[in-house]
């Protein structure tokens, strides 16, 4: 069966995927379709965000129903700092990461005292607080959201070019995946696995489970915050919608579609959901119906998600 | 601040609280007895409102509309329970959240296919579309009726749960499912029954609020979250907790919106007050929920010991 | 391994539609992005219907070229609009974009539209941002500047001797500019100025506060379903007996009248258009709209219809060479067409110079509740921001 304690690296397939992802903008340019570069960049960013939630749900057993709030924290940090004169992505993106981490620390410190369904509800409550805060504060743009004139600068390369931004997002995603793999292979990852399976036992053995879980919660919040920062840099706008509870639900869908507790589960789910949406939204306004049916089928018949399905066949 | 204004806002809070109770009651029972998170409860509220709107439009009778909404939505609830929820009782909370989230997506689109994207604007019955005098206070007659129906339903439900045999099963199921089964309660039928009652209560709320708000796709999405706040504060599975928490949330939310900006204007400079008043008001109930969970991690009146 | 390959397949799928998009310069491609669902949906639907009606009456053409109108719902969300705009500009290469209802959707996406050099014709909102020093040769406000209609109402309320008015509007640019426009002309005292969340539907708390403030009158701007609910609830609370309601035309048009009914009678409102304006273009528009859709058109419909007439005239004038953006822009600014609202021309900021009327909701001889024009408030009105525009 699977072994989450040690996640082996498969060098050739990995290289293959990275190579194809690297060539994607070239293909889009050849076909005269620059739109798909921006679309693919958005997919990569959501892959990062979903991956961070997968760390919580799939590996930590923490079913957070408020992940959108950390995305929002990062996004609004960038959107607030840029008009204040901070233009460098080297400052903006770490700031987004810190904002996500900081907010996750606050939320996690309180929420992790509760268990089970109450944890789901309290994370939801904090996310709603953030949502209403953003919605009612005029400095945060309230209903209108915030708009950026330009994309941040990244030193030598120009992020205003869609292709450059795509590669930046790709680099961040790959780094995040590598980092998560390292984390899970480290003792911390093993401990997390133990906590997910039986928290009381781990506590009895002497693990500081609360602190460990909080640490992972903060790491996931940081990655989500970074994702939010990237998202607002790409789109040039952010609104309260990004923090709505349905957005947290969509992120959970990505994780479960791709496969919770698989390294690539979050990324795969983000790709699947956004590509399907893009492909069918053009043809029918009722596309959420299709997503709903697929999601229902996955939950009922393939709880391991897409990666589980593929593994079964392989 | 005039006394009549305070009285009027209290009535508004009571009205919101009672409607929340109608939604929360079904949710907390399903949660308490079947240990199942049902996000699709908001969809039942929406379906109730749509059925009511259609029947009222076709027949011209408001009462008939409410009756049809109750019956129709209870049926939808039973179908949903038998086809889907049953398969989820033994599954993790994560699976329940996602499966019922899928139901929201599906229900929204089916409603959109049948009734369209445009909101249906339902008028109050003409006899109730004006104000009534109440101790020198002019208050919308329709809202008074909503308060009355809400109170009556709450009392009926209380009697049903606390004074009847079916209610005894429900209470037994909520506090200890295995024990109830041992004692001979047919939990399968009980679950379906409870789900149907929950759906019917949600339909009453949807039908009553239809003319005050608008009957539209997605109308259940946000009120659902409020209902979850209520049952979490009240303690999952407890009808008494749900009632008290509904009134608390309804009053706090309305009072916050109505009086906080006013209060802040007395305390802070105008610029800060204009920003902070509405911000704090809209976050109030979520702060309350987080605080309750912090000090009492299973809510105010946990049904299980 | 498999999972990685499938990720690639999925990425490839996203590129598929790209292969099938054909290039064609023999038609006018219009991206019609509007709010078609939710509480503001009625507005966008009226605009879409009117725009498509104009194209249909024109034999499916605009300015002699076949019109390819791509209608998309923005759901009143800026992020949805943003993605639609990217598809229009980067994938479909449309010639023109039009149709947005709400300024909070329009403003965040407009830099993207204008940066790509695409022409935008506003069927509704005319935000201050593009009226003054940031005016843009690619931005045309065909309806009005946001302050114009409420300004006219402020003038009317002065004339009627109202001295203490309570203001309520949604907290978004359109709402704030509307109250600013009102205050620019209204001279009396303001009882209070309240902003609610855009899309709010229950006004119980606000109505109680209004009553406690005891104003002479209430000026409200609540577009779409918001206004419908506000009027119904205001009347249900009996508040209309203490302070009468006044509004810009948006909340006293056919959509609101149909939903609210009798309580609307007597409400005064201002607009640049009315169904009873006596000119041939308007007579044809009102008759054809009723024939096609079985309802009376709103001012939103008239605005979108006028946009279609404008595009038709401009494309015709340049002989169908829509790829010549410079010529198309010039032809648009000259605006030689018979608008449903009568006199119409562009100011130097590409915002209208036009007349504003006072309307009153009444019950006509046939028992139908509708608006009648009872006077003219402004003639050849220039919006106040135009002087800051450096164009021309």
XYZ file of N, CA, C and O in Angstrom, chain A residues 22-135:
456
model
N 7.366 23.829 -18.649
C 8.256 24.918 -19.058
C 8.009 25.325 -20.496
O 8.207 26.475 -20.875
N 7.564 24.353 -21.318
C 7.362 24.652 -22.737
C 5.972 25.208 -23.039
O 5.707 25.685 -24.131
N 5.092 25.161 -22.044
C 3.699 25.555 -22.271
C 3.537 26.954 -22.869
O 2.793 27.124 -23.840
N 4.227 27.970 -22.331
C 4.053 29.315 -22.905
C 4.475 29.363 -24.366
O 3.879 30.080 -25.162
N 5.495 28.585 -24.699
C 5.967 28.548 -26.074
C 4.865 28.033 -26.991
O 4.606 28.578 -28.062
N 4.210 26.955 -26.527
C 3.118 26.372 -27.305
C 2.007 27.397 -27.487
O 1.470 27.569 -28.583
N 1.668 28.106 -26.393
C 0.592 29.091 -26.478
C 0.953 30.195 -27.457
O 0.122 30.657 -28.233
N 2.232 30.601 -27.435
C 2.669 31.669 -28.331
C 2.598 31.204 -29.780
O 2.154 31.938 -30.668
N 3.012 29.963 -30.026
C 2.976 29.415 -31.378
C 1.552 29.389 -31.910
O 1.300 29.641 -33.079
N 0.619 29.083 -31.017
C -0.772 28.991 -31.448
C -1.448 30.363 -31.468
O -2.614 30.468 -31.790
N -0.708 31.400 -31.097
C -1.297 32.740 -31.082
C -2.362 32.896 -30.025
O -3.342 33.611 -30.203
N -2.199 32.205 -28.905
C -3.212 32.254 -27.840
C -2.616 32.659 -26.489
O -2.526 31.842 -25.570
N -2.183 33.904 -26.371
C -1.551 34.334 -25.113
C -2.481 34.215 -23.908
O -2.022 34.115 -22.779
N -3.798 34.170 -24.167
C -4.741 34.085 -23.052
C -4.440 32.884 -22.169
O -4.540 32.933 -20.955
N -4.042 31.778 -22.801
C -3.868 30.552 -22.029
C -2.633 30.567 -21.133
O -2.522 29.760 -20.233
N -1.718 31.503 -21.387
C -0.578 31.632 -20.474
C -1.075 32.174 -19.129
O -0.731 31.667 -18.059
N -1.917 33.205 -19.199
C -2.475 33.776 -17.968
C -3.319 32.718 -17.254
O -3.226 32.545 -16.034
N -4.112 32.006 -18.019
C -4.945 30.963 -17.431
C -4.083 29.910 -16.728
O -4.334 29.529 -15.586
N -3.028 29.452 -17.416
C -2.154 28.426 -16.835
C -1.470 28.952 -15.574
O -1.265 28.215 -14.609
N -1.138 30.243 -15.560
C -0.513 30.828 -14.376
C -1.480 30.772 -13.203
O -1.110 30.430 -12.074
N -2.742 31.112 -13.474
C -3.754 31.060 -12.421
C -3.865 29.629 -11.882
O -3.950 29.415 -10.673
N -3.827 28.667 -12.790
C -3.900 27.264 -12.365
C -2.730 26.927 -11.445
O -2.895 26.292 -10.403
N -1.530 27.378 -11.816
C -0.350 27.084 -10.995
C -0.504 27.673 -9.600
O -0.155 27.047 -8.600
N -1.033 28.894 -9.521
C -1.178 29.543 -8.212
C -2.203 28.792 -7.369
O -1.978 28.536 -6.184
N -3.316 28.410 -7.993
C -4.300 27.639 -7.226
C -3.733 26.281 -6.829
O -4.091 25.726 -5.788
N -2.853 25.746 -7.663
C -2.206 24.480 -7.309
C -1.413 24.659 -6.013
O -1.440 23.802 -5.129
N -0.730 25.797 -5.899
C 0.022 26.086 -4.672
C -0.914 26.178 -3.470
O -0.661 25.583 -2.408
N -2.011 26.921 -3.639
C -2.940 27.118 -2.526
C -3.575 25.793 -2.118
O -3.648 25.459 -0.928
N -4.008 25.018 -3.098
C -4.644 23.736 -2.787
C -3.634 22.785 -2.134
O -3.986 22.013 -1.240
N -2.393 22.870 -2.568
C -1.364 22.027 -1.955
C -1.217 22.351 -0.468
O -1.081 21.465 0.369
N -1.272 23.648 -0.144
C -1.132 24.026 1.264
C -2.310 23.501 2.086
O -2.140 23.087 3.234
N -3.489 23.508 1.488
C -4.652 22.982 2.221
C -4.561 21.462 2.351
O -4.960 20.889 3.364
N -3.985 20.848 1.331
C -3.791 19.405 1.369
C -2.877 19.008 2.530
O -3.077 17.982 3.181
N -1.890 19.853 2.806
C -1.007 19.583 3.938
C -1.833 19.495 5.225
O -1.610 18.620 6.066
N -2.804 20.396 5.358
C -3.645 20.398 6.564
C -4.611 19.216 6.586
O -4.659 18.460 7.547
N -5.366 19.074 5.509
C -6.432 18.074 5.492
C -5.865 16.681 5.308
O -6.151 15.753 6.065
N -5.031 16.521 4.291
C -4.573 15.201 3.912
C -3.520 14.635 4.853
O -3.522 13.449 5.150
N -2.621 15.490 5.322
C -1.528 14.978 6.143
C -1.737 15.260 7.626
O -1.307 14.495 8.481
N -2.369 16.395 7.926
C -2.515 16.755 9.334
C -3.862 16.379 9.929
O -4.056 16.506 11.131
N -4.815 15.951 9.070
C -6.138 15.620 9.580
C -6.878 16.825 10.134
O -7.821 16.683 10.898
N -6.438 18.033 9.765
C -7.109 19.246 10.253
C -8.024 19.765 9.144
O -7.555 20.346 8.165
N -9.314 19.528 9.278
C -10.250 19.933 8.233
C -10.585 21.408 8.421
O -11.511 21.775 9.136
N -9.771 22.258 7.810
C -9.970 23.706 7.922
C -10.987 24.159 6.886
O -10.821 23.906 5.697
N -12.021 24.830 7.357
C -13.060 25.333 6.456
C -12.910 26.843 6.305
O -13.867 27.543 6.059
N -11.675 27.325 6.495
C -11.485 28.771 6.379
C -10.196 29.126 5.685
O -9.607 30.173 5.943
N -9.757 28.246 4.786
C -8.451 28.462 4.180
C -8.419 29.714 3.316
O -7.369 30.341 3.153
N -9.568 30.091 2.763
C -9.618 31.268 1.895
C -9.162 32.519 2.645
O -8.652 33.465 2.037
N -9.331 32.528 3.965
C -8.952 33.708 4.734
C -7.445 33.962 4.657
O -7.009 35.114 4.605
N -6.649 32.893 4.637
C -5.196 33.079 4.573
C -4.774 33.545 3.190
O -3.863 34.358 3.051
N -5.462 33.027 2.167
C -5.240 33.513 0.810
C -5.524 35.015 0.779
O -4.749 35.809 0.247
N -6.649 35.383 1.397
C -7.042 36.786 1.439
C -6.019 37.629 2.184
O -5.696 38.744 1.756
N -5.502 37.108 3.286
C -4.519 37.867 4.069
C -3.322 38.228 3.203
O -2.859 39.378 3.194
N -2.825 37.253 2.439
C -1.689 37.515 1.567
C -2.044 38.483 0.449
O -1.298 39.426 0.168
N -3.209 38.271 -0.151
C -3.617 39.102 -1.285
C -3.783 40.562 -0.851
O -3.288 41.477 -1.506
N -4.462 40.770 0.275
C -4.695 42.143 0.714
C -3.410 42.814 1.183
O -3.273 44.031 1.071
N -2.471 42.016 1.712
C -1.194 42.602 2.110
C -0.494 43.206 0.902
O -0.035 44.353 0.939
N -0.432 42.434 -0.181
C 0.206 42.947 -1.395
C -0.558 44.164 -1.927
O 0.027 45.184 -2.286
N -1.890 44.051 -1.934
C -2.707 45.136 -2.492
C -2.612 46.408 -1.646
O -2.868 47.497 -2.143
N -2.283 46.268 -0.358
C -2.129 47.453 0.488
C -0.721 48.037 0.350
O -0.529 49.250 0.380
N 0.281 47.152 0.236
C 1.672 47.615 0.209
C 2.040 48.282 -1.115
O 2.785 49.253 -1.133
N 1.500 47.768 -2.223
C 1.908 48.315 -3.525
C 1.584 49.800 -3.689
O 2.453 50.573 -4.071
N 0.345 50.207 -3.383
C 0.067 51.650 -3.504
C 0.910 52.478 -2.521
O 1.142 53.654 -2.741
N 1.389 51.831 -1.437
C 2.209 52.552 -0.468
C 3.645 52.692 -0.953
O 4.489 53.233 -0.241
N 3.937 52.186 -2.148
C 5.243 52.426 -2.732
C 6.163 51.215 -2.770
O 7.269 51.293 -3.294
N 5.732 50.100 -2.203
C 6.550 48.886 -2.280
C 6.290 48.232 -3.627
O 5.169 47.845 -3.922
N 7.302 48.136 -4.460
C 7.076 47.631 -5.808
C 7.767 46.298 -6.051
O 7.437 45.588 -6.992
N 8.734 45.954 -5.210
C 9.533 44.760 -5.476
C 8.834 43.496 -4.992
O 8.400 43.404 -3.843
N 8.767 42.532 -5.883
C 8.171 41.252 -5.515
C 8.982 40.558 -4.422
O 8.445 39.772 -3.648
N 10.276 40.887 -4.355
C 11.121 40.285 -3.316
C 10.679 40.708 -1.926
O 10.988 40.044 -0.946
N 10.021 41.857 -1.841
C 9.477 42.289 -0.547
C 8.010 41.912 -0.417
O 7.553 41.473 0.631
N 7.263 42.081 -1.529
C 5.808 41.898 -1.474
C 5.429 40.453 -1.196
O 4.564 40.169 -0.372
N 6.067 39.532 -1.896
C 5.651 38.134 -1.754
C 6.016 37.558 -0.396
O 5.191 36.870 0.218
N 7.238 37.827 0.101
C 7.492 37.398 1.484
C 6.517 38.036 2.475
O 6.115 37.398 3.453
N 6.144 39.277 2.219
C 5.187 39.930 3.117
C 3.848 39.191 3.090
O 3.210 38.989 4.128
N 3.434 38.786 1.892
C 2.183 38.022 1.767
C 2.294 36.714 2.537
O 1.375 36.302 3.246
N 3.459 36.096 2.414
C 3.708 34.830 3.105
C 3.615 35.031 4.616
O 2.957 34.264 5.332
N 4.242 36.104 5.090
C 4.216 36.385 6.526
C 2.800 36.698 7.003
O 2.391 36.273 8.083
N 2.068 37.444 6.185
C 0.698 37.776 6.572
C -0.138 36.516 6.724
O -0.881 36.346 7.695
N 0.003 35.608 5.750
C -0.719 34.339 5.833
C -0.311 33.568 7.072
O -1.153 33.037 7.810
N 0.999 33.536 7.337
C 1.500 32.797 8.499
C 0.998 33.430 9.799
O 0.536 32.734 10.706
N 1.074 34.747 9.864
C 0.663 35.440 11.087
C -0.807 35.225 11.391
O -1.192 34.906 12.523
N -1.627 35.364 10.356
C -3.062 35.186 10.574
C -3.359 33.732 10.945
O -4.176 33.455 11.817
N -2.647 32.809 10.284
C -2.847 31.394 10.591
C -2.435 31.091 12.031
O -3.042 30.247 12.697
N -1.414 31.795 12.508
C -0.991 31.573 13.891
C -2.122 31.959 14.852
O -2.469 31.223 15.766
N -2.699 33.127 14.617
C -3.798 33.588 15.480
C -4.982 32.621 15.439
O -5.505 32.198 16.476
N -5.380 32.283 14.215
C -6.542 31.402 14.065
C -6.234 30.016 14.633
O -7.023 29.444 15.389
N -5.058 29.505 14.294
C -4.695 28.166 14.732
C -4.580 28.071 16.252
O -5.038 27.094 16.856
N -3.994 29.094 16.859
C -3.789 29.046 18.305
C -5.108 28.852 19.039
O -5.183 28.119 20.026
N -6.161 29.494 18.539
C -7.472 29.347 19.181
C -8.170 28.072 18.698
O -8.650 27.264 19.493
N -8.190 27.876 17.378
C -8.999 26.797 16.796
C -8.506 25.415 17.182
O -9.300 24.494 17.352
N -7.198 25.258 17.313
C -6.667 23.912 17.544
C -6.976 23.397 18.945
O -6.691 22.256 19.264
N -7.579 24.251 19.756
C -8.043 23.761 21.053
C -9.305 22.911 20.892
O -9.664 22.157 21.786
N -9.998 23.087 19.773
C -11.219 22.312 19.559
C -10.924 21.120 18.658
O -9.888 21.061 18.003
N -11.869 20.185 18.650
C -11.679 18.979 17.853
C -12.846 18.781 16.905
O -13.923 19.331 17.107
N -12.607 17.933 15.916
C -13.664 17.433 15.044
C -14.479 18.539 14.399
O -13.938 19.481 13.834
N -15.783 18.394 14.548
C -16.678 19.277 13.826
C -16.565 20.714 14.346
O -16.751 21.675 13.609
N -16.230 20.857 15.627
C -16.084 22.209 16.166
C -14.888 22.918 15.559
O -14.884 24.130 15.393
N -13.860 22.153 15.183
C -12.715 22.750 14.494
C -13.143 23.280 13.128
O -12.796 24.392 12.735
N -13.931 22.477 12.416
C -14.444 22.921 11.108
C -15.196 24.237 11.264
O -14.999 25.189 10.515
N -16.046 24.288 12.297
C -16.904 25.459 12.467
C -16.119 26.692 12.921
O -16.410 27.805 12.506
N -15.128 26.492 13.778
C -14.425 27.672 14.297
C -13.505 28.251 13.219
O -13.371 29.480 13.105
N -12.915 27.410 12.382
C -12.113 27.960 11.286
C -13.016 28.728 10.322
O -12.650 29.784 9.814
N -14.226 28.196 10.133
C -15.200 28.892 9.299
C -15.541 30.259 9.907
O -15.607 31.268 9.206
N -15.724 30.272 11.235
C -16.080 31.529 11.892
C -14.983 32.570 11.715
O -15.261 33.733 11.407
N -13.730 32.173 11.852
C -12.636 33.134 11.697
C -12.570 33.649 10.268
O -12.326 34.835 10.024
N -12.789 32.745 9.317
C -12.751 33.170 7.923
C -13.869 34.173 7.638
O -13.669 35.159 6.930
N -15.042 33.923 8.228
C -16.156 34.853 8.026
C -15.852 36.209 8.663
O -16.222 37.255 8.137
N -15.186 36.173 9.825
C -14.774 37.431 10.453
C -13.897 38.237 9.506
O -14.094 39.427 9.298
N -12.902 37.542 8.925
C -11.997 38.219 7.998
C -12.776 38.749 6.798
O -12.560 39.875 6.346
N -13.720 37.932 6.314
C -14.529 38.323 5.161
C -15.297 39.613 5.458
O -15.287 40.560 4.672
N -15.957 39.652 6.622
C -16.749 40.838 6.944
C -15.873 42.030 7.277
O -16.260 43.175 7.035
N -14.699 41.777 7.819
C -13.777 42.874 8.098
C -13.395 43.564 6.789
O -13.484 44.783 6.645
N -12.982 42.736 5.815
C -12.581 43.268 4.521
C -13.749 43.983 3.847
O -13.614 45.047 3.258
N -14.932 43.391 3.996
C -16.119 43.916 3.342
C -16.506 45.284 3.893
O -17.037 46.129 3.181
